[in-house]
GROMACS .gro file of C-alpha atoms in nm:
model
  343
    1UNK     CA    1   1.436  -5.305  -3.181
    2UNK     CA    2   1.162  -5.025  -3.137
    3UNK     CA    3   1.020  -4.860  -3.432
    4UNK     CA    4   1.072  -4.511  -3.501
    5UNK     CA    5   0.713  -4.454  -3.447
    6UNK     CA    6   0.706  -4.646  -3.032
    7UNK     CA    7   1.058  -4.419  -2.980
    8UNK     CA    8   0.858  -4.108  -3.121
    9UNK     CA    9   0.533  -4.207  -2.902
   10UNK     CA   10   0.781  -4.265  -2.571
   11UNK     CA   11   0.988  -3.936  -2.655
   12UNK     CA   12   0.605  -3.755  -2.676
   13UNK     CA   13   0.488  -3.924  -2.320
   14UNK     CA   14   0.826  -3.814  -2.195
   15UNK     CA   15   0.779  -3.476  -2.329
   16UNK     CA   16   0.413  -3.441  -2.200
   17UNK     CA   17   0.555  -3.546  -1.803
   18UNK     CA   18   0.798  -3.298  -1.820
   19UNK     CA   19   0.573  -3.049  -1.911
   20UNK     CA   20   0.307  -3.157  -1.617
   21UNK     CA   21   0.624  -3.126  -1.362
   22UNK     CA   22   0.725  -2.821  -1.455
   23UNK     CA   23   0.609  -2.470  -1.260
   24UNK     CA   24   0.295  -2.288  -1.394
   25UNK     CA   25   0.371  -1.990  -1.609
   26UNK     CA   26   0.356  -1.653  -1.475
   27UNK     CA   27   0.045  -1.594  -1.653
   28UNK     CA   28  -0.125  -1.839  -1.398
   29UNK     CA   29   0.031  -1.723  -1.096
   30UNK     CA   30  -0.206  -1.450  -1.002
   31UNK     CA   31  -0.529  -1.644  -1.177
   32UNK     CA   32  -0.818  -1.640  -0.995
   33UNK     CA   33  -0.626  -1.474  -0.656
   34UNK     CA   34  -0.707  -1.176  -0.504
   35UNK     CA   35  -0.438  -0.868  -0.414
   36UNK     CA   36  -0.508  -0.687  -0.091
   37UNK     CA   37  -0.386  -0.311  -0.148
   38UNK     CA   38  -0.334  -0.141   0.193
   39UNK     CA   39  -0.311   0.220   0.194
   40UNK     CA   40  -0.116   0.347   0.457
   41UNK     CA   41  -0.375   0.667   0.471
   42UNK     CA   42  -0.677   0.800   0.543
   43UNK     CA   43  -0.994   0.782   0.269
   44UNK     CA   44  -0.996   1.061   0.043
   45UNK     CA   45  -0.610   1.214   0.133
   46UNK     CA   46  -0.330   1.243  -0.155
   47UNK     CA   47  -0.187   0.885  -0.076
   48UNK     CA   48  -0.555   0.768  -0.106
   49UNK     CA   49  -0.586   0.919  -0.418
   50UNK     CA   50  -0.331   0.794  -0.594
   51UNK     CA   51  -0.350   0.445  -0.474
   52UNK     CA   52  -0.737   0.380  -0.597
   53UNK     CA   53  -0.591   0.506  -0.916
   54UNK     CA   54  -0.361   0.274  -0.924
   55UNK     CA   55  -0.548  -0.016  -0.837
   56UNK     CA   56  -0.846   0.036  -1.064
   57UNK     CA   57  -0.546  -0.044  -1.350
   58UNK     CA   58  -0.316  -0.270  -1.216
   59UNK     CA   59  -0.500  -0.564  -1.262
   60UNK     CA   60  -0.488  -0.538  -1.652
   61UNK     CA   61  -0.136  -0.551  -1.642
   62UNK     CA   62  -0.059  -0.859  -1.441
   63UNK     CA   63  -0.095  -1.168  -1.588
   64UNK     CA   64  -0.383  -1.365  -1.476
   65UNK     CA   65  -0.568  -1.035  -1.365
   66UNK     CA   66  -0.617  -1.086  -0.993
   67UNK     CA   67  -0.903  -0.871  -0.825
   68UNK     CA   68  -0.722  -0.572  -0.671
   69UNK     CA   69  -0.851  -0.491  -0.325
   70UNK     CA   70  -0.755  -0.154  -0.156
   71UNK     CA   71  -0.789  -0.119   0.225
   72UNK     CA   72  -0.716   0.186   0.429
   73UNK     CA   73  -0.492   0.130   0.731
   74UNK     CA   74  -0.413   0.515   0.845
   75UNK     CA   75  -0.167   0.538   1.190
   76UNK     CA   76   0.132   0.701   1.274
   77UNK     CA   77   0.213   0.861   0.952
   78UNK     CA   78   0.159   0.509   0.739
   79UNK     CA   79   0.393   0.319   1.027
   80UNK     CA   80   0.101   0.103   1.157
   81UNK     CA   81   0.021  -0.018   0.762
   82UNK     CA   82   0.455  -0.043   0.733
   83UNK     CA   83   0.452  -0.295   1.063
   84UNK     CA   84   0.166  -0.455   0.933
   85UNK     CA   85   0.316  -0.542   0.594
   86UNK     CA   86   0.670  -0.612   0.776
   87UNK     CA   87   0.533  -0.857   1.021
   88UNK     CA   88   0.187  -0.972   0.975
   89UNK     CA   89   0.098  -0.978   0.562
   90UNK     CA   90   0.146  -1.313   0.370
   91UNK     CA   91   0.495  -1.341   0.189
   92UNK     CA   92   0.361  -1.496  -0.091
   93UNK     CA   93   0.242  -1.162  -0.295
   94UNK     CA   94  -0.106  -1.146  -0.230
   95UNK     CA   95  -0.047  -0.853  -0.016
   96UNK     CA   96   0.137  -0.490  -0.140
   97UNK     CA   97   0.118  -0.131   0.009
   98UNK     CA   98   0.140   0.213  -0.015
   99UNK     CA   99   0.303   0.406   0.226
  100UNK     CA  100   0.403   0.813   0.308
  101UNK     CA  101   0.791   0.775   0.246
  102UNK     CA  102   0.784   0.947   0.604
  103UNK     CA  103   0.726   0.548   0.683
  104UNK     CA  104   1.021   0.410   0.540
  105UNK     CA  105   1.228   0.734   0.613
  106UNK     CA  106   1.114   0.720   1.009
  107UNK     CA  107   1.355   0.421   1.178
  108UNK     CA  108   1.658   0.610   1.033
  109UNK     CA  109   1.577   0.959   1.164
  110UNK     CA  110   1.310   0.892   1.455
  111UNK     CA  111   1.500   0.822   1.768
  112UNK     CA  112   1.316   0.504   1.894
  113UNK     CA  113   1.529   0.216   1.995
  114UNK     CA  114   1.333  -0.061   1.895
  115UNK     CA  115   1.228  -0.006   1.544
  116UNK     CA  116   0.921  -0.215   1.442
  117UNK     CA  117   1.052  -0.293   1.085
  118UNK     CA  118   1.354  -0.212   0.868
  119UNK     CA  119   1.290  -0.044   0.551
  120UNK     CA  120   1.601  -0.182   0.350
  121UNK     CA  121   1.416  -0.494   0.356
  122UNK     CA  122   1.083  -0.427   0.203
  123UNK     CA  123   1.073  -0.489  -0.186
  124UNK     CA  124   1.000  -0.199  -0.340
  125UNK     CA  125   0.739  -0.195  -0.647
  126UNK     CA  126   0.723   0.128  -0.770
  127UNK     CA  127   0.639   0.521  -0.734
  128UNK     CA  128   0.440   0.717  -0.879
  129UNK     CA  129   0.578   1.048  -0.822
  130UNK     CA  130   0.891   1.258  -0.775
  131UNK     CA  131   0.737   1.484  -0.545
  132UNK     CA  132   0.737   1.829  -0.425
  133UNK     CA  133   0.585   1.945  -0.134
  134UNK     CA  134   0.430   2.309  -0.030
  135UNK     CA  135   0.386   2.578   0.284
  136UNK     CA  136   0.050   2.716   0.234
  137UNK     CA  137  -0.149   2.936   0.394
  138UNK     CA  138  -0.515   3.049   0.340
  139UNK     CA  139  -0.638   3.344   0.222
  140UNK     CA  140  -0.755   3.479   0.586
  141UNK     CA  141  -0.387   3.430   0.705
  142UNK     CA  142  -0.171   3.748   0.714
  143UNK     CA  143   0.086   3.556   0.615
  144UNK     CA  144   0.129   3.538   0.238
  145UNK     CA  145   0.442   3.498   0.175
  146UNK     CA  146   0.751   3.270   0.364
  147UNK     CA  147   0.882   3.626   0.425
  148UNK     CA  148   0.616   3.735   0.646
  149UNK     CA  149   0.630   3.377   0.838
  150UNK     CA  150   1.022   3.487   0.952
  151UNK     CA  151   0.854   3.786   1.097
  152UNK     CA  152   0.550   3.691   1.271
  153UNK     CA  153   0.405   3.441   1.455
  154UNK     CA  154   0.196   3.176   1.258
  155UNK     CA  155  -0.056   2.897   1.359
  156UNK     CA  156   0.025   2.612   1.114
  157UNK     CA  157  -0.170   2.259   1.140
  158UNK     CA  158  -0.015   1.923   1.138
  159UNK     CA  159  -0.100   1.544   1.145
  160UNK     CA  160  -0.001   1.286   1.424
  161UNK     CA  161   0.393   1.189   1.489
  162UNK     CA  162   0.570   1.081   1.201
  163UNK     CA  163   0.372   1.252   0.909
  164UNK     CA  164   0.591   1.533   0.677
  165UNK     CA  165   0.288   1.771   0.785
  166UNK     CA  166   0.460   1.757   1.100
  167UNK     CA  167   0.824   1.681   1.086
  168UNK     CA  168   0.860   1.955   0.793
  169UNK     CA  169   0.679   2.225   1.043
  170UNK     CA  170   0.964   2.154   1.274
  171UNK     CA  171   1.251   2.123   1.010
  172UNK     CA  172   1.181   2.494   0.904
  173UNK     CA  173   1.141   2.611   1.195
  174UNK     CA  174   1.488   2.544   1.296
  175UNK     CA  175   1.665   2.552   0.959
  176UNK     CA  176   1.527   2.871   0.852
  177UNK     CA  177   1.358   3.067   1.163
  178UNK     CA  178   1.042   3.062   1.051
  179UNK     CA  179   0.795   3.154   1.383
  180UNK     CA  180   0.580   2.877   1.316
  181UNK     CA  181   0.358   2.757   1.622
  182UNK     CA  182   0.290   2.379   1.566
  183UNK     CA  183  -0.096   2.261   1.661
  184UNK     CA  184  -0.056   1.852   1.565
  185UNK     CA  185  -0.312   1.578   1.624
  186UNK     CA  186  -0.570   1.652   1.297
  187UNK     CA  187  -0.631   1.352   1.141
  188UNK     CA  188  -0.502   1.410   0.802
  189UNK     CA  189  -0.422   1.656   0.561
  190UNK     CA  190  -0.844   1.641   0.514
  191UNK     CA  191  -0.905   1.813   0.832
  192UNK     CA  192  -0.626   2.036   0.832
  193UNK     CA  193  -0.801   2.188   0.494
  194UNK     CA  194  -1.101   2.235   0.741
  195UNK     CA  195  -0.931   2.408   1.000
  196UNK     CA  196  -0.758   2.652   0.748
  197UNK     CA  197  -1.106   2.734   0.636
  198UNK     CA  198  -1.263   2.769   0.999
  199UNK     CA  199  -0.983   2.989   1.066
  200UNK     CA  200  -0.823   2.732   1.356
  201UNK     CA  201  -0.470   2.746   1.161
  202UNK     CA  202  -0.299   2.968   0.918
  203UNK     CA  203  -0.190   2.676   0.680
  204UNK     CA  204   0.025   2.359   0.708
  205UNK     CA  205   0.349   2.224   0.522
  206UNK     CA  206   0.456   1.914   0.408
  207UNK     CA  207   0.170   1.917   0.172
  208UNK     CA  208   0.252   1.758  -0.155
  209UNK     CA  209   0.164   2.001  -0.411
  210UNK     CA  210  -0.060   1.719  -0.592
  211UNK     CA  211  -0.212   1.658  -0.358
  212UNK     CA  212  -0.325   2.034  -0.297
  213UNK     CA  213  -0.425   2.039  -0.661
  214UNK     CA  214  -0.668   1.717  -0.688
  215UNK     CA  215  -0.816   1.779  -0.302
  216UNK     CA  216  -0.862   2.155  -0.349
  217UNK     CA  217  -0.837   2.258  -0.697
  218UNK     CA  218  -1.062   2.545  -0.602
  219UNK     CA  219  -0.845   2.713  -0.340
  220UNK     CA  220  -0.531   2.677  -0.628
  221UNK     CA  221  -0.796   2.776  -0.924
  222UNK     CA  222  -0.939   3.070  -0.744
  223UNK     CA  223  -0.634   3.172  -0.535
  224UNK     CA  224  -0.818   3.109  -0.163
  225UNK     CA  225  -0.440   2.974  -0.084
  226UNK     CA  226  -0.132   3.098  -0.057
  227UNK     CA  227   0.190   2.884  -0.138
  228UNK     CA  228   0.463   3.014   0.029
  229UNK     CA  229   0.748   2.825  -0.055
  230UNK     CA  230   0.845   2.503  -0.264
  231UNK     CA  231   0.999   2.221  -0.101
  232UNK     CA  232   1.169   2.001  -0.344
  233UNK     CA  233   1.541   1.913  -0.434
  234UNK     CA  234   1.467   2.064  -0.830
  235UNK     CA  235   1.264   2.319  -0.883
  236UNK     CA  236   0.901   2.255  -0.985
  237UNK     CA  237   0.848   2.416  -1.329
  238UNK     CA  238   0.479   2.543  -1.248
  239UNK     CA  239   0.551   2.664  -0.911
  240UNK     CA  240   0.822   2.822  -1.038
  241UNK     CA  241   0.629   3.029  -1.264
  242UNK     CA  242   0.384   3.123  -1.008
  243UNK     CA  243   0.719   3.255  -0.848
  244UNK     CA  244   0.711   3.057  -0.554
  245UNK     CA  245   1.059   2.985  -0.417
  246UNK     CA  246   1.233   2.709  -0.317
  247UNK     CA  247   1.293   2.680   0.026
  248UNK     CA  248   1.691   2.671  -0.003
  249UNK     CA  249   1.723   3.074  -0.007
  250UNK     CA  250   1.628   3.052   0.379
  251UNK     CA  251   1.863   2.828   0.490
  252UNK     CA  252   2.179   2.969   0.560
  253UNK     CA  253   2.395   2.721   0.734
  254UNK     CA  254   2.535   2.434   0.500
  255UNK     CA  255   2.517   2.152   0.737
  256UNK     CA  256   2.177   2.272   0.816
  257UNK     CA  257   2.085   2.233   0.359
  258UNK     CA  258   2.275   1.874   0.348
  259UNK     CA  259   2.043   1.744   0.665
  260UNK     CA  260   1.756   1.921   0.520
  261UNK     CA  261   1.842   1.771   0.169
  262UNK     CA  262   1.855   1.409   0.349
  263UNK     CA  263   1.507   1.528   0.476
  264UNK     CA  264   1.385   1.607   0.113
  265UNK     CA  265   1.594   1.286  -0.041
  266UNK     CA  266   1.227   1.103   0.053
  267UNK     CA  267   1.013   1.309  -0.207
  268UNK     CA  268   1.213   1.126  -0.496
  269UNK     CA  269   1.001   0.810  -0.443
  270UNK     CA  270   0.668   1.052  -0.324
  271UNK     CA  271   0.461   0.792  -0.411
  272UNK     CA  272   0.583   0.456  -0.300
  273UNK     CA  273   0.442   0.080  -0.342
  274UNK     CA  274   0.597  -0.206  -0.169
  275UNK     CA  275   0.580  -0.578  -0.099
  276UNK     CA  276   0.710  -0.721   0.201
  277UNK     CA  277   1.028  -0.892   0.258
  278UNK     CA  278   1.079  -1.250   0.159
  279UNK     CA  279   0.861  -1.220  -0.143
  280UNK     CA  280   0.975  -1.415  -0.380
  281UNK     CA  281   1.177  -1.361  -0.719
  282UNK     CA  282   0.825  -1.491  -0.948
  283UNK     CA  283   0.555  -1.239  -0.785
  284UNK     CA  284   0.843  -1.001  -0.732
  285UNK     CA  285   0.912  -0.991  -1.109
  286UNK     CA  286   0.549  -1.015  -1.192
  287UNK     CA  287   0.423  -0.697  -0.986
  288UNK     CA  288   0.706  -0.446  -1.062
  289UNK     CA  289   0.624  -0.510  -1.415
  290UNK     CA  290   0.278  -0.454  -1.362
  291UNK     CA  291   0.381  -0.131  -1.189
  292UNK     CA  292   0.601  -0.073  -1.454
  293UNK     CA  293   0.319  -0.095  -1.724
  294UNK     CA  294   0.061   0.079  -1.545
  295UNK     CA  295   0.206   0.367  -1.463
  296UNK     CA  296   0.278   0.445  -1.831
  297UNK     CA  297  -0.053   0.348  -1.966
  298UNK     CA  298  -0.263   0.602  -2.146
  299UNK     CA  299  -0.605   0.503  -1.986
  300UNK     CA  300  -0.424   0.543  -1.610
  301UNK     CA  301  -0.246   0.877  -1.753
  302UNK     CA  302  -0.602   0.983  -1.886
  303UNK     CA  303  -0.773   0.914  -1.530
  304UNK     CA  304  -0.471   1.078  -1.315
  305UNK     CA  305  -0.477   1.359  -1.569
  306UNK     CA  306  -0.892   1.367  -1.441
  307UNK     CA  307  -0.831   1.362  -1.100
  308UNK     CA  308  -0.518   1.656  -1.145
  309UNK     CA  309  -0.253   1.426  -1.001
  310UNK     CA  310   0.113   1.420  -1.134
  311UNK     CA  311   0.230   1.108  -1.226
  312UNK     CA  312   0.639   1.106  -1.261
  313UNK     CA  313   0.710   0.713  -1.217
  314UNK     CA  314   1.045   0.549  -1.103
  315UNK     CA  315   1.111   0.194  -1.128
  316UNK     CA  316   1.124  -0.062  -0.779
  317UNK     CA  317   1.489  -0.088  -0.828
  318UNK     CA  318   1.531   0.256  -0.858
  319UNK     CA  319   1.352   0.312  -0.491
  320UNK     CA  320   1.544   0.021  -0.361
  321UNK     CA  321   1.903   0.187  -0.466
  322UNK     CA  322   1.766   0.469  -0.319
  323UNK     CA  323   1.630   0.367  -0.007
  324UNK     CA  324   1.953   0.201   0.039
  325UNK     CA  325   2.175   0.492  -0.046
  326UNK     CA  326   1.976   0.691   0.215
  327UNK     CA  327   2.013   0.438   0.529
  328UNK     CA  328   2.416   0.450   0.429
  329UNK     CA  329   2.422   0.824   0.446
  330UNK     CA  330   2.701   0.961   0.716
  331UNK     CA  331   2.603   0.975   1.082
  332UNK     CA  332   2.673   1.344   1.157
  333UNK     CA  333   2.414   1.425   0.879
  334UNK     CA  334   2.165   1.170   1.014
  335UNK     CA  335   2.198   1.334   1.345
  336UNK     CA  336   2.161   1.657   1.235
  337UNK     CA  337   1.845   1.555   1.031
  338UNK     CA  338   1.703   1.414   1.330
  339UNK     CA  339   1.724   1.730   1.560
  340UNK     CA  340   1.565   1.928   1.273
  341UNK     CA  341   1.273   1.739   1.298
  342UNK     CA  342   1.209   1.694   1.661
  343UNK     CA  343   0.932   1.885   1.808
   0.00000   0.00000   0.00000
């Protein structure tokens, strides 16, 4: 009969192979790997911004501190980065992005037939920001106010197909009769800023207001801009002391408000990060809490507070609901979202 000391010794070799068998722990899962971070964006633009922010923290708060790698992939309002992580990037979580929520709101309200990925199935990380966006104008414009842009003709600048610089410029023009004349094609919002100040255009919207703050803090410091109206489903509390209005007072016609507020729906996740589908539950897990954590941390606070950009977080799961709740709005308000937007 075995002693208890052999059944002790067999239990502990028992013990040991389990242990060998089983998974590694999360904190080893990201050891030693690297994390590409593609920015759906061009270099120095809002999204840009934000997402260098972001990764110069993240690392710290995943377990095993991976190297963090961001890599611009601008096109077609953040769709070419969105295809690219849909179809082409790794499964395996070595590969997240950050896209304009134009991206994930274009298959349900561009008309193509064949869209190139479906944005219910991305896994969605985090954002950043519950955003509001802006019409601006510069300080050469004669129009000042949104007032003036219902009674005159304006020249207002906008990025390629599929960016809210663009689809916004054509929303207001329908929904509230704003005599906007649309000159697209500028790169990004970077070169839009130039043409204001050459005098090209009058001003642009579509422009997250944080992103007007930590790009040209000057024009907003020493008033070289205008902001004409807010575009947000709350009202922004310092806009709203700077009496800018929301843009709801110019629409008149209610189904035209509940398109435009499907439209607007996006800005809740302003700032979205995502992994693509078929990611699985470990790396899943592991990121969003590393979202989670870094988007609350006082060093990351400290350098967005720097840099002037807002930081109002919401969870992944919160942006998946969302996402989710936006694809299974009704058709006739789809519809009627999509002709607001078409050029």
């Amino acid at each position: 009969m075995p002693s208890q000391r052999s059944m002790l010794r067999g239990g502990g070799f028992a013990l040991i192979a389990i242990l060998m068998a089983a998974p590694a722990p999360a904190a080893d899962f990201y050891a030693g790997k690297t994390i590409d971070f593609i920015i759906g964006g061009d270099v120095g633009g809002g999204y840009d911004i934000y997402a260098r922010i972001v990764a110069r923290h993240l690392s710290r708060f995943i377990a095993g501190n991976p190297t963090i790698v961001p890599k611009n992939q601008p096109g077609a309002g953040s769709g070419r980065a969105a295809s690219s992580l849909y179809s082409v990037a790794p499964k395996d979580g070595s590969v997240i992005g950050a896209v304009f929520p134009g991206a994930i709101m274009g298959p349900l309200l561009d008309d193509r037939a064949q869209p190139l990925y479906d944005p219910t199935k991305f896994q969605y990380l985090a954002s950043a920001d519950n955003a509001t966006r802006v019409c601006i104008s510069h300080q050469h414009s004669k129009i000042r106010r949104y007032e003036d842009a219902l009674r005159q003709k304006s020249i207002m600048g906008a990025s390629a197909a599929g960016g809210s610089t663009r689809d916004y410029i054509n929303m207001l023009k329908k929904a509230t009769g704003a005599m906007f004349d649309l000159v697209a094609g500028y790169k990004g919002t970077a070169d839009i800023f130039l043409a204001m100040e050459r005098g090209e255009v009058d001003g642009m919207c579509g422009l997250d207001w944080a992103s007007l703050k930590s790009q040209r803090p000057d024009w907003v410091r020493n008033k070289t801009v205008n902001i004409l109206a807010q575009i947000n489903l709350e009202p922004e509390v310092e806009l709203s002391k700077l009496g800018v209005p929301q843009i709801w007072s110019y629409i008149q016609k209610a189904d035209d408000k509940t398109a435009v507020e499907l439209i607007v729906g996006q800005q809740v996740f302003g700032r979205p990060y995502l992994a693509p589908p078929g990611v699985a539950v470990e790396p899943l897990g592991i990121l969003r809490a590393g979202f989670a954590a870094t988007l609350k941390d006082k060093d990351f606070l400290a350098d967005a507070e720097r840099t002037r950009i807002d930081v109002a977080p919401s969870s992944g799961e919160r942006v998946q609901q969302l996402v989710e709740a936006l694809y299974a709005m009704p058709k006739a308000t789809v519809e009627r979202a999509k002709e607001l937007i078409k050029p």
